[in-house]
Tab-separated table of C-alpha atoms (C1' of nucleotides) in Angstrom:
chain	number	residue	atom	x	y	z
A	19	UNK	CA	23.102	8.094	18.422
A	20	UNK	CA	21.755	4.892	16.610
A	21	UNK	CA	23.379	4.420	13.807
A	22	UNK	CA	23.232	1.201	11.589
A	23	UNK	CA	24.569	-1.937	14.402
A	24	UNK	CA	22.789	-0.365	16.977
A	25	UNK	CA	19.397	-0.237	14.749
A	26	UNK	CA	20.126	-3.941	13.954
A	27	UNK	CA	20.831	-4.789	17.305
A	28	UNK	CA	17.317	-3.036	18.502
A	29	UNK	CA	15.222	-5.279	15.218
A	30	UNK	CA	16.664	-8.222	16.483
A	31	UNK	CA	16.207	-7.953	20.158
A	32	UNK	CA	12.560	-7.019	19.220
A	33	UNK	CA	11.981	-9.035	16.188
A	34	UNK	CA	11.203	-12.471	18.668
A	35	UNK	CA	8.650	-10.609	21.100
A	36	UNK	CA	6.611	-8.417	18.323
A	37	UNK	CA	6.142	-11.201	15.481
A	38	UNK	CA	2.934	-12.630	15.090
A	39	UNK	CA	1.636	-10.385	17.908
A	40	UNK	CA	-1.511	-8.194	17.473
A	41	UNK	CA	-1.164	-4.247	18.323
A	42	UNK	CA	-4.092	-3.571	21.280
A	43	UNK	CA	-3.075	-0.067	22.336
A	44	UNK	CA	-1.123	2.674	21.287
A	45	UNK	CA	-0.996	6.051	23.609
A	46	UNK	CA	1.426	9.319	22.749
A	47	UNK	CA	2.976	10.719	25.793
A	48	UNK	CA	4.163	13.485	23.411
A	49	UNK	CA	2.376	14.056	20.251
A	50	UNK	CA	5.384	15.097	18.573
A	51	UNK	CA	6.345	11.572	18.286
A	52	UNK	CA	3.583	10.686	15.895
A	53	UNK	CA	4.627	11.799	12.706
A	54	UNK	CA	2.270	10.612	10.208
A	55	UNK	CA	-0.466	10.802	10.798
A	56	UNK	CA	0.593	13.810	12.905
A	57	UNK	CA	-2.478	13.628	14.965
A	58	UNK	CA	-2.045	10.967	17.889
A	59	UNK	CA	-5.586	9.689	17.604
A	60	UNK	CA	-5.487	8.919	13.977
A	61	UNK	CA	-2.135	7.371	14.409
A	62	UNK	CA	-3.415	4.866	17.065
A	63	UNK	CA	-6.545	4.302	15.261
A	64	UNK	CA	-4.093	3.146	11.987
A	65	UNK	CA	-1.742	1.108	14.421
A	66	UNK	CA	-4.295	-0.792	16.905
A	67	UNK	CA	-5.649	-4.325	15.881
A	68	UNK	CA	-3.017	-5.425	13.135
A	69	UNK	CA	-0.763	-8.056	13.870
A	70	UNK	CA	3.164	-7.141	12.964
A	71	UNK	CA	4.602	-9.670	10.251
A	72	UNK	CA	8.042	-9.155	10.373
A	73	UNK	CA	10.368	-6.386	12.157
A	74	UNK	CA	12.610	-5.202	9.616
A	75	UNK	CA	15.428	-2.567	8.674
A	76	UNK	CA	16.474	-0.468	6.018
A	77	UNK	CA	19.356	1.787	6.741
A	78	UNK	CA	18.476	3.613	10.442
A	79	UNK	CA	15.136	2.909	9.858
A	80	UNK	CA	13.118	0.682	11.392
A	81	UNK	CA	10.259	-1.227	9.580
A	82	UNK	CA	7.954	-3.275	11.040
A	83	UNK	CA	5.632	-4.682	8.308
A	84	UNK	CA	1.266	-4.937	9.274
A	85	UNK	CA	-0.600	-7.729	8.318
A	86	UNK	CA	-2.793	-4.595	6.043
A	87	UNK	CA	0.385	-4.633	3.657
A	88	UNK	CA	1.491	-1.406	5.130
A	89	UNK	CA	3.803	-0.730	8.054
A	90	UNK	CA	4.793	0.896	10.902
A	91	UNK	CA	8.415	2.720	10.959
A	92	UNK	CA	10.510	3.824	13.913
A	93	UNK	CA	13.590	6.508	13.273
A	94	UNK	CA	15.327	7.194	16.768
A	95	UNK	CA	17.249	9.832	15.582
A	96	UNK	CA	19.689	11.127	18.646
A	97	UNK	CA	18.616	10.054	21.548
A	98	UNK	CA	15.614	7.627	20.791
A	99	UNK	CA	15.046	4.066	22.170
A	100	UNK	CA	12.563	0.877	21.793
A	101	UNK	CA	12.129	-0.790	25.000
A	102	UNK	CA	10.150	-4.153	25.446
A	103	UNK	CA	8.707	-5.064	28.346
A	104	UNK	CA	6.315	-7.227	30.219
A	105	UNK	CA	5.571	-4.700	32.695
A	106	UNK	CA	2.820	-2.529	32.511
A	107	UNK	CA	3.734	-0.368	35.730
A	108	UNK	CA	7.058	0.438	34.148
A	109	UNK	CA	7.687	3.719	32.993
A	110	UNK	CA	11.127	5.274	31.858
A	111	UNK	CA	12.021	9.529	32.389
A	112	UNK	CA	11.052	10.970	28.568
A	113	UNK	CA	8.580	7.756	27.462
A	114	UNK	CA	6.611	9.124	24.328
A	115	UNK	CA	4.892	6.564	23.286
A	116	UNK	CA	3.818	2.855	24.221
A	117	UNK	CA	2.520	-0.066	21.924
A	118	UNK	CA	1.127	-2.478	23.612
A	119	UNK	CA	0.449	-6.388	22.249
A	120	UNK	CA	-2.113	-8.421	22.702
A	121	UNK	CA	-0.101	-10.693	25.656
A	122	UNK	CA	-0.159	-7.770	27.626
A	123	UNK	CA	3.540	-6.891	26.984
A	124	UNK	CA	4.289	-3.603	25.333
A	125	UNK	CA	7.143	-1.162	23.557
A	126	UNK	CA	8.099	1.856	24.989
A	127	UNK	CA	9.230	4.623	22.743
A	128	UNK	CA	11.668	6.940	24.378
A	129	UNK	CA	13.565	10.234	23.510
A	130	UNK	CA	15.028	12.355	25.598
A	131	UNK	CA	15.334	15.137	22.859
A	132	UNK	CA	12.113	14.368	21.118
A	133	UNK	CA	13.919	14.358	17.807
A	134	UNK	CA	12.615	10.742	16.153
A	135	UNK	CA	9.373	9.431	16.076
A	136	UNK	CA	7.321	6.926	14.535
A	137	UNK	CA	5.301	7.121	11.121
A	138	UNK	CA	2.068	4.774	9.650
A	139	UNK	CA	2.524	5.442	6.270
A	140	UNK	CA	-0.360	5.423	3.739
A	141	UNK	CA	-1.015	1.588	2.249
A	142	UNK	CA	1.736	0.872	-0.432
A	143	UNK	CA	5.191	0.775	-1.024
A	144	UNK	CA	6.086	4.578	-0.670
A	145	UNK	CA	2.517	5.297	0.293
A	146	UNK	CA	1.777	8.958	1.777
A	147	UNK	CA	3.369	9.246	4.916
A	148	UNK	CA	6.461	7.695	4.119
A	149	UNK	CA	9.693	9.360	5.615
A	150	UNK	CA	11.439	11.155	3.469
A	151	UNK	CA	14.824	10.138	4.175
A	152	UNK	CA	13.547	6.643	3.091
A	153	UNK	CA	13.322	7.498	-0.411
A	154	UNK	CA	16.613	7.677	-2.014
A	155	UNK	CA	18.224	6.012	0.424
A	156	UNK	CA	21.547	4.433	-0.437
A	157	UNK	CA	22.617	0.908	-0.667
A	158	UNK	CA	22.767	-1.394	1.975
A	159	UNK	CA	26.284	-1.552	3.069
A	160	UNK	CA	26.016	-5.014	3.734
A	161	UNK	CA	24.186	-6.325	1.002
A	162	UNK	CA	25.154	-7.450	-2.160
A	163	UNK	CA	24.013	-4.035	-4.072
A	164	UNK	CA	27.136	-2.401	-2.372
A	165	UNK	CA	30.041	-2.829	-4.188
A	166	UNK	CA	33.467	-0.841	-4.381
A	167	UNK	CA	31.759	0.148	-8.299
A	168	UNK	CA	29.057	1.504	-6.408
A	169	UNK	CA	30.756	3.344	-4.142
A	170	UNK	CA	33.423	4.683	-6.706
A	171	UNK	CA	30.328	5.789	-8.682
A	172	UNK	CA	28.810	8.071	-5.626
A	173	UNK	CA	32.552	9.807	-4.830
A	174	UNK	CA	33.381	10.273	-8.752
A	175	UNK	CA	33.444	14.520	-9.731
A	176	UNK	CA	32.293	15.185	-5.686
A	177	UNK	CA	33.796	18.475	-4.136
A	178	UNK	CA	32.665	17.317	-0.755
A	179	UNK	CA	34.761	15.281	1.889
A	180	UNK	CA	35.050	12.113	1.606
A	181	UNK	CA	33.109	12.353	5.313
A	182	UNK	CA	30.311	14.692	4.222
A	183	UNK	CA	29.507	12.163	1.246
A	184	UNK	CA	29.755	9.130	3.689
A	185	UNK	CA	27.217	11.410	6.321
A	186	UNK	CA	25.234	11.746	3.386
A	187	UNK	CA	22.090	8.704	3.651
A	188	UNK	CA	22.388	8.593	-0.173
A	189	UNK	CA	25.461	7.555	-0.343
A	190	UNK	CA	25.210	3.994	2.007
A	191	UNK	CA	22.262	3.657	3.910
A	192	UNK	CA	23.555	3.274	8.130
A	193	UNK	CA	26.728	5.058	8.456
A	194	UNK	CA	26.590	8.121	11.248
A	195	UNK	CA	29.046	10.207	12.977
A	196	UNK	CA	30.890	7.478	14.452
A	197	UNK	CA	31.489	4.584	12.400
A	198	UNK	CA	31.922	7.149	9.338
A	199	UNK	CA	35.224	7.987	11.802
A	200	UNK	CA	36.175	4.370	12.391
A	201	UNK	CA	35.613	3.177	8.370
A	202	UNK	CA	37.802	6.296	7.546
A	203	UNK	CA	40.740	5.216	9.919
A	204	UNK	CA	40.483	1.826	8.882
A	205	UNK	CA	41.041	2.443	5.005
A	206	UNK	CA	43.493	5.066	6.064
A	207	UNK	CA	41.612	7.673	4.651
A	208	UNK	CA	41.748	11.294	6.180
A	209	UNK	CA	38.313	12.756	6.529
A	210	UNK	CA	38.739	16.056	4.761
A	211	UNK	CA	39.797	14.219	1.071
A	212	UNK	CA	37.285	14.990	-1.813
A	213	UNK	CA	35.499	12.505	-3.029
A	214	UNK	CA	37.192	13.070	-6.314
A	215	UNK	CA	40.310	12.570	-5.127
A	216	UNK	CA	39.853	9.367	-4.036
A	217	UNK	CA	42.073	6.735	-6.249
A	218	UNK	CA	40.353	3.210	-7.457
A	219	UNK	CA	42.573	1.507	-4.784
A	220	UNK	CA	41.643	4.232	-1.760
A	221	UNK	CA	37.781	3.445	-2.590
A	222	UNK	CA	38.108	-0.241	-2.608
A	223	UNK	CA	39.685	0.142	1.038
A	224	UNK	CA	37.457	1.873	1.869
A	225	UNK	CA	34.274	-0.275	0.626
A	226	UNK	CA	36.192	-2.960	2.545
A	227	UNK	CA	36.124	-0.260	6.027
A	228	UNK	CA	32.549	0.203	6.139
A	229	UNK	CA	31.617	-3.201	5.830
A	230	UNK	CA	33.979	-4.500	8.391
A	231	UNK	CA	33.224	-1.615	10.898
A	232	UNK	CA	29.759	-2.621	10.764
A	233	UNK	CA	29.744	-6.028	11.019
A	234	UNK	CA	32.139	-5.837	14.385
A	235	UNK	CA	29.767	-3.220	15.677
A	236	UNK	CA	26.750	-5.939	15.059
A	237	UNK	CA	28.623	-8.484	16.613
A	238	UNK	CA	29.319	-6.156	19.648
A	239	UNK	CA	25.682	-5.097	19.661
A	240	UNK	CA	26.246	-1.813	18.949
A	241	UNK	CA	28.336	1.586	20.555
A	242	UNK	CA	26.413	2.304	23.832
A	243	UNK	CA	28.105	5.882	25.114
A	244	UNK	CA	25.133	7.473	26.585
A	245	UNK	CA	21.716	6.721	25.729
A	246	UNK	CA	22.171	3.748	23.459
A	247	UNK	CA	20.068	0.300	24.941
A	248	UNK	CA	18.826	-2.930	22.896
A	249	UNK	CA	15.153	-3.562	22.264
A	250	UNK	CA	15.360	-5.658	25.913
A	251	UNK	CA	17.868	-2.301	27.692
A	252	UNK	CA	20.631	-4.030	27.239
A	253	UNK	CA	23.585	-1.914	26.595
A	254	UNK	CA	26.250	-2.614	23.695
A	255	UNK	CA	29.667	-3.455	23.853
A	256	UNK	CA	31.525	-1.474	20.331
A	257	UNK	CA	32.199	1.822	22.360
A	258	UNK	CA	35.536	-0.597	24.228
A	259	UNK	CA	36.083	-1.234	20.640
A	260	UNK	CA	36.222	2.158	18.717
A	261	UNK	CA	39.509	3.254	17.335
A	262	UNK	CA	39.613	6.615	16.820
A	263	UNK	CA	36.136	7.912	18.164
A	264	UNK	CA	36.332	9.327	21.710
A	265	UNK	CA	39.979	8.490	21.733
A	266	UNK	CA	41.216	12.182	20.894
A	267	UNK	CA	44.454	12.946	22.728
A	268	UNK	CA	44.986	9.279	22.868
A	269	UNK	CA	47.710	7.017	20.992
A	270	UNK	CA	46.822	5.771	17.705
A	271	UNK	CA	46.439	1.542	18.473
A	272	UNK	CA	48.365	1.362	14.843
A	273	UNK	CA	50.926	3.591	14.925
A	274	UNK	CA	51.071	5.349	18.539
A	275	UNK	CA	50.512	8.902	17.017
A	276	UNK	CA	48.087	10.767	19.167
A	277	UNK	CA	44.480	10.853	17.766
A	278	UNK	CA	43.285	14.494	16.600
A	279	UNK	CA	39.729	16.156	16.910
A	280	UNK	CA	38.769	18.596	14.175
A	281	UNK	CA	35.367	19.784	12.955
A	282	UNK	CA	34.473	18.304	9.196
A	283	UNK	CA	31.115	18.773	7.472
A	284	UNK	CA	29.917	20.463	10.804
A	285	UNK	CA	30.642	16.711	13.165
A	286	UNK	CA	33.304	16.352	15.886
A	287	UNK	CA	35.684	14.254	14.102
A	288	UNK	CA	38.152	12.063	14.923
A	289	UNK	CA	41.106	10.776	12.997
A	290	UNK	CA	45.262	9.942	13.504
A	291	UNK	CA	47.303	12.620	11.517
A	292	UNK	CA	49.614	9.652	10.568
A	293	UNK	CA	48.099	7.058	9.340
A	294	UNK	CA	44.907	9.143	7.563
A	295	UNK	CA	47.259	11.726	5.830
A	296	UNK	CA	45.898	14.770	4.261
A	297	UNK	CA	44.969	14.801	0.475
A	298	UNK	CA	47.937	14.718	-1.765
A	299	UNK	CA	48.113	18.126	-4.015
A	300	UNK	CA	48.191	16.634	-6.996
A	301	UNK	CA	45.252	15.591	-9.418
A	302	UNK	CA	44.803	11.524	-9.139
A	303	UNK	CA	45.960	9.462	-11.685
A	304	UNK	CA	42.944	7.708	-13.843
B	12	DC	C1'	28.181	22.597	-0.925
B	13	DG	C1'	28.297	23.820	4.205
B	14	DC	C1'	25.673	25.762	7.783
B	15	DT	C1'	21.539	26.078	10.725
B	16	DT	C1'	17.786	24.141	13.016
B	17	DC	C1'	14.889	20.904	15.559
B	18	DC	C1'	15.050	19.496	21.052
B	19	DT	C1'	16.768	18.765	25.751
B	20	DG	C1'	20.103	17.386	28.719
B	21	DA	C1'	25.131	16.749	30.368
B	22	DC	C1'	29.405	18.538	30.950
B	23	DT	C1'	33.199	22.267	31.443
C	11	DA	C1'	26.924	30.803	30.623
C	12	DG	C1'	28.609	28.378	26.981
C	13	DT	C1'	29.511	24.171	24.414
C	14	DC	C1'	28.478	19.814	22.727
C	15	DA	C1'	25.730	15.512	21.434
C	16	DG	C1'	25.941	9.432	17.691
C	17	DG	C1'	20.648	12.489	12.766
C	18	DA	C1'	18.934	14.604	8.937
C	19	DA	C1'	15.745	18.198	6.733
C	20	DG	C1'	15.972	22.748	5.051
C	21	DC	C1'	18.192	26.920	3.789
C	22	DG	C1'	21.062	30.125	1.194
DNA sequence: CGCTTCCTGACT
DNA sequence: AGTCAGGAAGCG
């Protein structure tokens, strides 16, 4: 469900209560959430008495740097959600996990499906423990490492879609089912091309996509369909904005064509027949 | 490279 | 009862 805004939207809406406070308690609802260390006990025992530095992000992740040099990361996957609160009576249907600070307010960890969960990595950069997804991730899509080069350099000689590679955490760090649909409309960019077939202009509209479906779904605090809340339960306000996702059957806001669902690299997909046309059949020129 | 799997709930 | 869900690791 999270993908890149909505993480953003959760680190900032936390960032203000966590800083500079000290971790006094950490208790697993379901053990499943710890994932490194995998046993609960050891997990609180890393966690309780360091004080968080800074709450940070890096691609879905989020990382929330110790006063030890190491850190504590959060994935929320599907359904997962970070809750701050002040109340210690308070407790949400499928809570997994609470941290609580040293003024006696706490974060909840919630997840209906149980499919993220939090990790306390070994001490240094990449230390045991470390997610995998987190190394090798891509660029960040809204930093200056990201360029239309860069991105021309990850489609170049790739069989895949053009959606797959996107998917793909390699790639860009962030993008997820959703916004991978809305970049792709944007740059008018049918879901199914190859990455190979992608001309110089094509990529550079769609470098241009990502970046600007992002930053409106910061600045709406992220797509909130379902299970989606800020750090404070707030929900967002991108899903009024989405173009093409959820809008199957619907008209096309650019051209009035009605917006198609297909299946592409195993996702729902969503995309307008007219304006994203399929690949042409010939070879690109270079 | 695409498909399956993890998990649990909501919807048709 | 069957299908689907915004993520991503693992498999063939």
């Amino acid at each position: 469900m999270p993908e890149l805004p909505e993480v953003e939207t959760v680190r900032r809406t936390l960032a203000p209560h966590l800083e500079g406070r000290r971790v006094v308690d950490v208790t697993f609802d379901d053990p499943r959430v710890a994932r490194y260390p995998t046993d609960p006990a050891r997990f609180a025992a890393r966690l309780v008495g360091r004080r968080v530095r800074a709450v940070g992000r890096r691609g879905k992740y989020l990382r929330i740097a110790l006063d030890d040099g190491g850190e504590w990361i959060v994935h929320l996957r599907m359904a997962g959600r970070l809750l701050w609160h002040r109340d210690p009576e308070r407790r949400e249907r499928f809570q997994r996990a609470r941290v609580t600070l040293d003024d006696a307010s706490a974060v909840d960890y919630i997840d209906m499906r149980c499919l993220g969960g939090m990790y306390r990595p070994d001490d240094g950069e990449g230390g045991r423990g470390t997610p995998a997804g987190l190394v090798g991730l891509g660029p960040e899509p809204l930093g200056v490492e990201f360029t239309p080069a860069v991105l021309a350099a990850r489609l170049a000689d790739r069989a895949a879609s053009v959606k797959a590679i996107l998917l793909d955490q390699r790639t860009v760090a962030g993008l997820g089912n959703i916004y991978v649909d809305e970049a792709l409309h944007r740059a008018r960019l049918h879901p199914l091309r190859t990455g190979a077939s992608l001309r110089p202009g094509e990529v550079r509209r769609l470098h241009a996509a990502i970046r600007a479906v992002l930053v409106e779904g910061i600045r709406a605090q992220g797509v909130s369909f379902a299970l989606y809340r800020d750090g404070e339960g707030r929900p967002g306000e991108m899903g009024e904005r989405l173009t093409v996702y959820g809008r199957a059957g619907q008209a096309c806001y650019a051209c009035g064509e009605t917006i198609v669902r297909a299946r592409v690299a195993g996702r729902g997909t969503a995309f307008c027949p007219r304006c994203q046309p399929a690949a042409p059949r010939r070879a690109p020129r270079r």
